[in-house]
mmCIF file of C-alpha atoms in Angstrom:
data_model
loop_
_atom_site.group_PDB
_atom_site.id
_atom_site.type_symbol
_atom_site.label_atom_id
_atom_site.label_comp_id
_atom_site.label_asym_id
_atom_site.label_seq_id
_atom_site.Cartn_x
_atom_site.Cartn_y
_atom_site.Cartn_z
ATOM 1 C CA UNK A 130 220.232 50.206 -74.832
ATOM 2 C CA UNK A 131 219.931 50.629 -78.489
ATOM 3 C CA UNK A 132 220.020 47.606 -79.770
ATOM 4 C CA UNK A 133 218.514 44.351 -80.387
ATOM 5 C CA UNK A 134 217.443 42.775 -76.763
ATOM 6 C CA UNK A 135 216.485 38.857 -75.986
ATOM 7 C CA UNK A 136 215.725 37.288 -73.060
ATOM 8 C CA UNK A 137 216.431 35.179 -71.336
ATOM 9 C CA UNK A 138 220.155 35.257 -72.681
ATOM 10 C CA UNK A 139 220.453 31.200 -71.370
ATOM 11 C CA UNK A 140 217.863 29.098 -71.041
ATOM 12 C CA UNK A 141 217.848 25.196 -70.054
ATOM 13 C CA UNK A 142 214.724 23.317 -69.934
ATOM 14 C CA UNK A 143 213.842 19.820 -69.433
ATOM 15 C CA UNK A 144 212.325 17.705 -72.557
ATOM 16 C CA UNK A 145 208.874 18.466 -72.510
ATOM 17 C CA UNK A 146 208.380 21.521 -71.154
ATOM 18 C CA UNK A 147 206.926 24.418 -72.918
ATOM 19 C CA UNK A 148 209.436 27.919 -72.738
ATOM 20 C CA UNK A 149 208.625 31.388 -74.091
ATOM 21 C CA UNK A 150 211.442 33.103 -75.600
ATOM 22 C CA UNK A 151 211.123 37.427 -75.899
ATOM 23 C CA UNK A 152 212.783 40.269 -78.080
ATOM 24 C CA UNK A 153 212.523 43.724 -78.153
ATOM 25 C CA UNK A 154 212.948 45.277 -81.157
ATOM 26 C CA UNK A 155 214.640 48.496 -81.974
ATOM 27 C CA UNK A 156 212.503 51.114 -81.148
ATOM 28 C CA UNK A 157 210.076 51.895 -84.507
ATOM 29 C CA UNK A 158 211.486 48.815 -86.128
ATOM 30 C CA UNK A 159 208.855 47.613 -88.367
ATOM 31 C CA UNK A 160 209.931 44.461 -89.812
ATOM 32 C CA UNK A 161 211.051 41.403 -87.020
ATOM 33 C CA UNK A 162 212.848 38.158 -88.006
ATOM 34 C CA UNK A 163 213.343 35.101 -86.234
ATOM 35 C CA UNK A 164 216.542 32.424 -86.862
ATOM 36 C CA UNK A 165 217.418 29.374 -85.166
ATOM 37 C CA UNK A 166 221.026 28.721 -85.213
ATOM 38 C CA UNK A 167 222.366 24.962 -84.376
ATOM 39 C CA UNK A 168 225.637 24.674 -83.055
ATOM 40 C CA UNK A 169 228.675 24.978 -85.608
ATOM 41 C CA UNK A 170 226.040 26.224 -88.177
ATOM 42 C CA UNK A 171 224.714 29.370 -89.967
ATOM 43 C CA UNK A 172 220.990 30.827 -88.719
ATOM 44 C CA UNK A 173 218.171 29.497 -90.318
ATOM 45 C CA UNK A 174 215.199 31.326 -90.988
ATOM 46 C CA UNK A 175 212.326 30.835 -88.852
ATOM 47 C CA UNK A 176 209.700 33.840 -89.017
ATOM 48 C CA UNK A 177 208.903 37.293 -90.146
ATOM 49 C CA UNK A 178 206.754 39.753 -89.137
ATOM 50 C CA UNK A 179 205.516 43.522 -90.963
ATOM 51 C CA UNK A 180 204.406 45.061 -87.682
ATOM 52 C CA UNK A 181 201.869 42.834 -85.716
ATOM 53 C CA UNK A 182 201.353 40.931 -89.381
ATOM 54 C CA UNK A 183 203.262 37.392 -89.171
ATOM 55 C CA UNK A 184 203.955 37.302 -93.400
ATOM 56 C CA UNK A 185 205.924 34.342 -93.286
ATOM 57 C CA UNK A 186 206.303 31.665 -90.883
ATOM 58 C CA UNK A 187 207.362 28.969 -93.628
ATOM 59 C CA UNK A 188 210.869 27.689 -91.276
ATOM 60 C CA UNK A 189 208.728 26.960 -88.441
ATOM 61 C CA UNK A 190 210.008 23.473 -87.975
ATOM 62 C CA UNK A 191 206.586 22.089 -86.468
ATOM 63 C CA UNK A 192 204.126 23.250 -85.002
ATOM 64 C CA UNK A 193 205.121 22.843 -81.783
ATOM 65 C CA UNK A 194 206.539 26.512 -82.175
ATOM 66 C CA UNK A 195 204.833 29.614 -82.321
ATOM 67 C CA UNK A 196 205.464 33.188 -82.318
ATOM 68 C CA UNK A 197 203.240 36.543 -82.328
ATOM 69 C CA UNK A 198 203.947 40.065 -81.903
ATOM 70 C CA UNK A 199 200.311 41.372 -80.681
ATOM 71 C CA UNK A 200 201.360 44.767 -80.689
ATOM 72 C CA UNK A 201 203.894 45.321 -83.911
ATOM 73 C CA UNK A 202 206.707 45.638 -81.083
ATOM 74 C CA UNK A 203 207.936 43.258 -78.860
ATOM 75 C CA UNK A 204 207.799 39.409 -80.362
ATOM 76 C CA UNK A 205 207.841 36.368 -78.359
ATOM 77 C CA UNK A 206 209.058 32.851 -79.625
ATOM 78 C CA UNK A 207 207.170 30.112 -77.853
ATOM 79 C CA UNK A 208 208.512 26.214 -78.363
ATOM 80 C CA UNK A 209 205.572 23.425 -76.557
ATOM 81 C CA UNK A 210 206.669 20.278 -75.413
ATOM 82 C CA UNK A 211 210.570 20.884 -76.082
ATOM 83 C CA UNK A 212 212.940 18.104 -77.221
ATOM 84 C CA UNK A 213 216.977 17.784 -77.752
ATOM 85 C CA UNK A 214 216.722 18.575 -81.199
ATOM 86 C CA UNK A 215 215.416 22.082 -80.409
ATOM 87 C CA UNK A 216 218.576 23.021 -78.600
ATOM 88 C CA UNK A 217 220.038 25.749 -80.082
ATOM 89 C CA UNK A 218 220.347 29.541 -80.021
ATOM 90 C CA UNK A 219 217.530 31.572 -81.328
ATOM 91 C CA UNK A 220 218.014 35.270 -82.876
ATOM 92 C CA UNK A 221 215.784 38.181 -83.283
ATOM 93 C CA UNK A 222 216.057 40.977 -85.806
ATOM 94 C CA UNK A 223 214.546 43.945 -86.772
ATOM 95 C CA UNK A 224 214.673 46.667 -89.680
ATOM 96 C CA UNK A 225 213.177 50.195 -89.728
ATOM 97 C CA UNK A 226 211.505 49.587 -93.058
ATOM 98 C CA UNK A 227 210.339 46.633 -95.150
ATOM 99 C CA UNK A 228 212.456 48.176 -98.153
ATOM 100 C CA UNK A 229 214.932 46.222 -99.539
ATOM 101 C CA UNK A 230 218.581 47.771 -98.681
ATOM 102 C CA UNK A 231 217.001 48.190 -95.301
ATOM 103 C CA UNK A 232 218.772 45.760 -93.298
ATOM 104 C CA UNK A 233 218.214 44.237 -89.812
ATOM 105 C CA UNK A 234 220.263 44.535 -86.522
ATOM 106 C CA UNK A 235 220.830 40.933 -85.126
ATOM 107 C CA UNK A 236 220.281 40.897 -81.082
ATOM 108 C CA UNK A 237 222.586 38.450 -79.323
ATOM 109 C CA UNK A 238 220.210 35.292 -79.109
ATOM 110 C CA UNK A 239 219.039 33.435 -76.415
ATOM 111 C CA UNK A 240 221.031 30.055 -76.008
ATOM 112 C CA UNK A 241 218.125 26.802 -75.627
ATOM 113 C CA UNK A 242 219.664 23.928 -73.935
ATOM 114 C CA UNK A 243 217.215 21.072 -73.269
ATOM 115 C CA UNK A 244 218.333 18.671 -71.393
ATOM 116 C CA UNK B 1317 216.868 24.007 -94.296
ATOM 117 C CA UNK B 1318 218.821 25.341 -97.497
ATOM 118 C CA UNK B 1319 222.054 26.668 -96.508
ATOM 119 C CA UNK B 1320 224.408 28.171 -99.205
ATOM 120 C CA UNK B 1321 227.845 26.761 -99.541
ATOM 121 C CA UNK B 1322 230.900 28.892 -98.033
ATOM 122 C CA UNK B 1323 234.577 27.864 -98.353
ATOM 123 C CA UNK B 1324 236.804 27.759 -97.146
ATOM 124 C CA UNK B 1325 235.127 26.183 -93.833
ATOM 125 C CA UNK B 1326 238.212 27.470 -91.861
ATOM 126 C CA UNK B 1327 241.205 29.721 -92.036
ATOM 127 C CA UNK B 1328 244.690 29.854 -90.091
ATOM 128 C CA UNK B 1329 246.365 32.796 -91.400
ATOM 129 C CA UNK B 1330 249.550 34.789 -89.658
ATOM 130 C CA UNK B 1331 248.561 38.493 -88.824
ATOM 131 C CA UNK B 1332 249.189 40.840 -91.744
ATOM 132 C CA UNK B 1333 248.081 38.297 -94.031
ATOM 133 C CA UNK B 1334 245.412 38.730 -96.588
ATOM 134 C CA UNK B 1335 242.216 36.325 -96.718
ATOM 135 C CA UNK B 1336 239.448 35.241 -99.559
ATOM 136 C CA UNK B 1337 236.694 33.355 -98.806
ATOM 137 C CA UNK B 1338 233.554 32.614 -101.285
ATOM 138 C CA UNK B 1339 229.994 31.547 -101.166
ATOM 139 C CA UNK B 1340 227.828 29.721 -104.006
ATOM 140 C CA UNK B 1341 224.318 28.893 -104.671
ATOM 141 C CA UNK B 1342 222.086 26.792 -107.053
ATOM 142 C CA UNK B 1343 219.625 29.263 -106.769
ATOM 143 C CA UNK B 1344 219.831 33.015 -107.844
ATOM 144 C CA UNK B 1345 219.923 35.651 -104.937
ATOM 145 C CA UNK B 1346 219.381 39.308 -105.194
ATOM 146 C CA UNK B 1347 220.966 40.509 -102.582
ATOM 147 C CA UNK B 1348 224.835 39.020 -101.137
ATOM 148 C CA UNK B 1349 225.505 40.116 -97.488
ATOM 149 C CA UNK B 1350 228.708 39.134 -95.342
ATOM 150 C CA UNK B 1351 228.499 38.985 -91.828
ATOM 151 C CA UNK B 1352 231.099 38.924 -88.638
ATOM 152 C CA UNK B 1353 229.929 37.016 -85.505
ATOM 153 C CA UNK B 1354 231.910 37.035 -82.481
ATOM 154 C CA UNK B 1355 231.241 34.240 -79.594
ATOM 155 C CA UNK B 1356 228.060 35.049 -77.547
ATOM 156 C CA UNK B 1357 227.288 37.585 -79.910
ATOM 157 C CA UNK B 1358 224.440 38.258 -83.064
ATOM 158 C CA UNK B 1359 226.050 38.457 -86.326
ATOM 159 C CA UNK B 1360 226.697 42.018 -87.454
ATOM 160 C CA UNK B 1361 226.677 43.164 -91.059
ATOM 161 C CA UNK B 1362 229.757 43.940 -92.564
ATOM 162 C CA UNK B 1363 228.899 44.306 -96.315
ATOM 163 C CA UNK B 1364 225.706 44.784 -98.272
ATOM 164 C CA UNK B 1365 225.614 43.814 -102.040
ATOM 165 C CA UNK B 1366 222.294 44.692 -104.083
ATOM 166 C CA UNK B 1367 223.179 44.903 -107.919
ATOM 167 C CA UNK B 1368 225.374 41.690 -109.942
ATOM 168 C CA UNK B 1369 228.876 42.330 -110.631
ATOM 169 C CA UNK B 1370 229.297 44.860 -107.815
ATOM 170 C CA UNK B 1371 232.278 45.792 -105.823
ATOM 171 C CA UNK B 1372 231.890 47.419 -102.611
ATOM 172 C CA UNK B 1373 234.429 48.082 -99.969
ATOM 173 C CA UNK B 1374 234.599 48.780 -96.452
ATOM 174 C CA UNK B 1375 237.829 49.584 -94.929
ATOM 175 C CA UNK B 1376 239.995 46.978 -95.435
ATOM 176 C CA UNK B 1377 236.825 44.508 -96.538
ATOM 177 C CA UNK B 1378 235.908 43.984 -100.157
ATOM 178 C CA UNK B 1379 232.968 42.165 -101.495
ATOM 179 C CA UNK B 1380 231.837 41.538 -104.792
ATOM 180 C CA UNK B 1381 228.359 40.299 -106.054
ATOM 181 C CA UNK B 1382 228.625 37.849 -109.138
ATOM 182 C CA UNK B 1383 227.493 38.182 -112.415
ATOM 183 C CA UNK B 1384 225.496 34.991 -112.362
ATOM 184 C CA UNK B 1385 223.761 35.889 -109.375
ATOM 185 C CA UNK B 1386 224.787 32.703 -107.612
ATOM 186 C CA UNK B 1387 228.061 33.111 -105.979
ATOM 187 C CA UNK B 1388 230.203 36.100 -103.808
ATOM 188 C CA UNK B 1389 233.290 36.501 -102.306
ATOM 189 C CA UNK B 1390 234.932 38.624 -99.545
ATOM 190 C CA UNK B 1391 238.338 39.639 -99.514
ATOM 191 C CA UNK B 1392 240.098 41.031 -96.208
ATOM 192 C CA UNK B 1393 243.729 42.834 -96.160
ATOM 193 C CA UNK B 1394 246.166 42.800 -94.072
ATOM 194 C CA UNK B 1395 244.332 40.853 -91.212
ATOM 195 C CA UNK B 1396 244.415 42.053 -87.320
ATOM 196 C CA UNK B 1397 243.662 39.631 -84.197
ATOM 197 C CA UNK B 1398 240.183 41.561 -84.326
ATOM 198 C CA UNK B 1399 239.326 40.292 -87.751
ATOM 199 C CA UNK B 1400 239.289 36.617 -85.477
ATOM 200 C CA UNK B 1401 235.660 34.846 -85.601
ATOM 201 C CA UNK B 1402 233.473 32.936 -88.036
ATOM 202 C CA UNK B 1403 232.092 35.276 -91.054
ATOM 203 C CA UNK B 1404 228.597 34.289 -93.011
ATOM 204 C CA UNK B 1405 227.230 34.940 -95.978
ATOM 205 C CA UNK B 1406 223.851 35.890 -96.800
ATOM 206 C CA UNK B 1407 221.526 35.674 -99.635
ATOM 207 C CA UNK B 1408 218.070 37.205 -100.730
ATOM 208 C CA UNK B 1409 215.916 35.707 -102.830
ATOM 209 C CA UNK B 1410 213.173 38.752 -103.270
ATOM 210 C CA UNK B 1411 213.794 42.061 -103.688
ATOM 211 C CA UNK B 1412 212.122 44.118 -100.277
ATOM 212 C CA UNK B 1413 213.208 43.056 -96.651
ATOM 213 C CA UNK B 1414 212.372 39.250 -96.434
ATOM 214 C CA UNK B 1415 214.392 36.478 -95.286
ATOM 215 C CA UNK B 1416 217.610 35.779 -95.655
ATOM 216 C CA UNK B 1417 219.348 32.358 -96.272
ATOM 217 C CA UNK B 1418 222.797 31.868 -94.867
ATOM 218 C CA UNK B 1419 226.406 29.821 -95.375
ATOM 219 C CA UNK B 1420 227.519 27.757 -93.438
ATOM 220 C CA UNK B 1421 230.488 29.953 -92.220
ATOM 221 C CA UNK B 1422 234.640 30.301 -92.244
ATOM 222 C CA UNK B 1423 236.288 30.597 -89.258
ATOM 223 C CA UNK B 1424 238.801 32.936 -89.259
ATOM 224 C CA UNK B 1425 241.880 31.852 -87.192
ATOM 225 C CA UNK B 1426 244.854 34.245 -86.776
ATOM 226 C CA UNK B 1427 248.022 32.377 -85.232
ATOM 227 C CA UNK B 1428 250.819 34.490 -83.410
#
């Protein structure tokens, strides 16, 4: 399709384990955002990348979580050693351009349950 | 993390009805979005705002952008069951594409 795509769409892990989390951006998209969004709550800002340049990884929570885009295309969120806390659903956005009054097309998350 | 303050924090409003909901901040934003997310689903941009004191409409959605740079509100007329799920607002702090901080959502109820 067009749009936004994440996978896996679901993903439940046991406390502990590491899990990889992957979005494909609109094709030619330069700019790629990640949110974390808790249940009942707005997103939060996690990441952003300018092509394969991270700018501004400032929301990472700890740094048990990670995220590169080698290429300037597809981006992959990776959480080590999960716990409850980081149960949530994560987004992934992307704009064409790094203008302002560009803005970016929200894919439909992948859902984090750690159990 | 910062997240702006949006009221009301739910609606239950008869079809046909109109609805106003608002969003403040202690900070100054240059740039107000409102977005629409449905269960399951990434949120999806209704309304962009990018100067103060603007008014912008889209079909039956107005937003406006307020003068002190802190605070916006979205009207919607007339509502229809598909105008049913939780809407957010959005602020920039910088002007170019950088991150955005959201509210902490109104969900939009419509009761038969």
């Amino acid at each position: 399709g067009a749009g936004v795509s994440q996978s896996p769409r679901y993903k439940v892990a046991k406390r502990g384990q590491d899990v990889a989390l992957r979005c494909d951006p609109i094709s030619g998209h330069v700019s790629l955002f990640w949110y974390q969004q808790a249940l009942g709550q707005g997103p939060e800002f996690l990441t952003y990348f300018q092509n394969e340049a991270q700018l501004d990884k400032s929301g990472l929570p700890s740094d048990r979580f990670f995220a590169e885009r080698p290429e300037g295309s597809v981006s992959t969120l990776k959480i080590q050693r999960t716990q409850q806390e980081d149960s949530a659903v994560y987004l992934c956005a992307s704009s064409f351009s790094q203008h302002y009054n560009t803005e970016a097309f929200f894919g439909q998350g992948t859902r984090l349950t750690v159990v | 993390g910062q997240q702006l303050n949006q009221s009301p924090q739910s609606m239950f409003i008869q079809e046909g009805e109109d609805v106003s909901m608002n969003c403040t901040s202690s900070s100054i934003f240059n740039t107000w979005l409102w977005y629409k997310q449905d269960p399951g689903e990434g949120p999806v941009l209704l309304i962009a705002l990018y100067k103060a004191g603007e008014l912008t409409s889209n079909g039956r959605l107005t937003a406006q952008f307020g003068i002190t740079r802190k605070d916006s509100f979205l009207n919607i007329s007339a509502s229809i069951p598909s105008d049913v799920g939780i809407y957010f607002c959005a602020g920039r702090a910088n002007f170019g594409n950088e991150k955005l901080t959201f509210g902490t959502g109104t969900r939009l109820t419509i009761i038969p």
